[in-house]
C-alpha positions as protocol buffer text, in pm:
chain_id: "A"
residue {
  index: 1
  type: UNK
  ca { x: 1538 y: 3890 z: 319 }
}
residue {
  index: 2
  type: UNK
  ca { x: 1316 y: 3569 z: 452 }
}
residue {
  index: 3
  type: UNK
  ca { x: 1489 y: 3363 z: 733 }
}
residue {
  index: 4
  type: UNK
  ca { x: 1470 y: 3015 z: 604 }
}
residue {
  index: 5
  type: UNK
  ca { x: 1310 y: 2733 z: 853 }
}
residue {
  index: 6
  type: UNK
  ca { x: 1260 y: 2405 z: 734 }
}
residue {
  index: 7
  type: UNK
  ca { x: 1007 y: 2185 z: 951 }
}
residue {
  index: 8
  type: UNK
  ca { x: 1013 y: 1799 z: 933 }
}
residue {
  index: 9
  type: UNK
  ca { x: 755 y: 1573 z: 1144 }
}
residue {
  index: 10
  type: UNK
  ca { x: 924 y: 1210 z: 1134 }
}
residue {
  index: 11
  type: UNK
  ca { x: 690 y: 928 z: 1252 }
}
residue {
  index: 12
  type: UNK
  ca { x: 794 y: 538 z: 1234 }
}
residue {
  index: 13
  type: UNK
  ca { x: 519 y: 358 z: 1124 }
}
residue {
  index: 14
  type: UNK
  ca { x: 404 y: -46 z: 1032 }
}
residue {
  index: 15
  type: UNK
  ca { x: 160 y: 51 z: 765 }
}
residue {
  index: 16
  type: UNK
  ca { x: 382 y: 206 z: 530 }
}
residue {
  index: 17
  type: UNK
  ca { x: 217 y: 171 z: 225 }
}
residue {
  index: 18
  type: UNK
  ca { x: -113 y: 231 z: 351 }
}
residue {
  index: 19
  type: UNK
  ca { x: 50 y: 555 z: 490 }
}
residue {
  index: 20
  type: UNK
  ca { x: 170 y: 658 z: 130 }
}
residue {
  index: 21
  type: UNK
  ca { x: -165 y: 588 z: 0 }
}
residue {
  index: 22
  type: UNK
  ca { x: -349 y: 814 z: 247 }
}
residue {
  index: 23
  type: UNK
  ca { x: -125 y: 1104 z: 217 }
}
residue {
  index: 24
  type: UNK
  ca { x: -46 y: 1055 z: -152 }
}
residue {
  index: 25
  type: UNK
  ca { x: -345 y: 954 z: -345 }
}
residue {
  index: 26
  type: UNK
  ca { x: -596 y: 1059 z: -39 }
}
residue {
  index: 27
  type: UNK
  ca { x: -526 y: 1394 z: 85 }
}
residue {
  index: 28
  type: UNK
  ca { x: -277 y: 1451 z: -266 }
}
residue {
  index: 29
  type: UNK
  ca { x: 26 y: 1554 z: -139 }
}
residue {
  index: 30
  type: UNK
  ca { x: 346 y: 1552 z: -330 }
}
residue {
  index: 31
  type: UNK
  ca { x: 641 y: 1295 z: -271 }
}
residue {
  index: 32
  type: UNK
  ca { x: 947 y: 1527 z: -211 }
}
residue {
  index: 33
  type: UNK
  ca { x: 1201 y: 1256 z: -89 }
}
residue {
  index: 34
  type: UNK
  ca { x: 1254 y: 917 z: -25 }
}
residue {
  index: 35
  type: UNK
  ca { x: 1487 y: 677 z: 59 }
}
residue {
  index: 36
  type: UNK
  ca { x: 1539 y: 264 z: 46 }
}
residue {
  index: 37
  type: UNK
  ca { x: 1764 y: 44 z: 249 }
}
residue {
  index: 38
  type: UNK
  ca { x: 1927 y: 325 z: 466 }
}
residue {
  index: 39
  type: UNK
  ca { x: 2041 y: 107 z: 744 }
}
residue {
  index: 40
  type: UNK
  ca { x: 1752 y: -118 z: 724 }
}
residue {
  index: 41
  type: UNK
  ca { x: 1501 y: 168 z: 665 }
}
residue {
  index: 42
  type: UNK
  ca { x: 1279 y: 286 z: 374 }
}
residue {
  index: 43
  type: UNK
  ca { x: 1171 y: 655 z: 433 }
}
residue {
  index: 44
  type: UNK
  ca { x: 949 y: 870 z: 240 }
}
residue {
  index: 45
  type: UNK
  ca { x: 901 y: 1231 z: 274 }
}
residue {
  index: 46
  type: UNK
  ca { x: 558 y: 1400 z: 165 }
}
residue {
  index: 47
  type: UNK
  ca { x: 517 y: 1778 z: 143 }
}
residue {
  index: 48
  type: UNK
  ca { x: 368 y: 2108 z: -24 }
}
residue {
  index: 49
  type: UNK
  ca { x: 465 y: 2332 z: -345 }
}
residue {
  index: 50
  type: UNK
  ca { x: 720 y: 2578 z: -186 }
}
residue {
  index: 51
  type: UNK
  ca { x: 642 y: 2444 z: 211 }
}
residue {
  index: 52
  type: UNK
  ca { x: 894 y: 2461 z: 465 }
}
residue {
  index: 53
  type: UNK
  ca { x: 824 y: 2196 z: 628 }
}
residue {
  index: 54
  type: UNK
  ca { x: 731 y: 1834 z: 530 }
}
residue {
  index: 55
  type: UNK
  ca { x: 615 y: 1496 z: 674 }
}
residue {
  index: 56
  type: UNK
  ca { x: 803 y: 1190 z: 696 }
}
residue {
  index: 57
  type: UNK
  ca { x: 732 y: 834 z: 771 }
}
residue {
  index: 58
  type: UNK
  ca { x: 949 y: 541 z: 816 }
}
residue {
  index: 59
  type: UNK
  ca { x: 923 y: 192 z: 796 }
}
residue {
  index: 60
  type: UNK
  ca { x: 1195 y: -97 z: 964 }
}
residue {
  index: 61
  type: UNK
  ca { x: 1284 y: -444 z: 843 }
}
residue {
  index: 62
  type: UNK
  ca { x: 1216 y: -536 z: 1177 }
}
residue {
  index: 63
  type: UNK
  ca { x: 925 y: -374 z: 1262 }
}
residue {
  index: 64
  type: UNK
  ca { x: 867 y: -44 z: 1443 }
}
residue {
  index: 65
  type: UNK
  ca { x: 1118 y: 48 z: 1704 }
}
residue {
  index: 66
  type: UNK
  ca { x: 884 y: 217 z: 1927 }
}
residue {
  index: 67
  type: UNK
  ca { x: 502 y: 109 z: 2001 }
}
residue {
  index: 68
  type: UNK
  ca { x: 213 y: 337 z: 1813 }
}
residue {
  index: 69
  type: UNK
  ca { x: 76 y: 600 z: 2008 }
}
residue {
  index: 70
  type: UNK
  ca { x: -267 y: 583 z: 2219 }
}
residue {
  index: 71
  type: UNK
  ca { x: -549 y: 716 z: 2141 }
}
């Protein structure tokens, strides 16, 4: 019997739909999730065939609640 782990990397981000277009159409992941409006957040979730883990990115009405990270 496999132990199941599921893995999620959440990351807030400004450039949400340049994000989708990287991950999506560049590198040709799979949407697995998202999510519109969820207390002033859109969300989606990007992932593998069978993966247990997946990557998601989040985008505010405001703006990002936290500065990007340095380089």
């Amino acid at each position: 019997m496999k132990n199941w782990v599921q893995f999620r990397i959440a990351r807030p981000t400004d450039k949400f739909e340049e994000v989708i277009n990287f991950y999506e159409t560049g590198l040709g992941l799979k949407r697995i999730g998202e999510f519109h409006n969820h207390e002033g957040y859109d969300g989606v979730m990007f992932g593998l065939s069978d993966a247990e883990y997946h990557l998601e990115f989040t985008t505010h009405v405001n703006g990002s609640p936290c500065p990007a990270p340095t380089k």
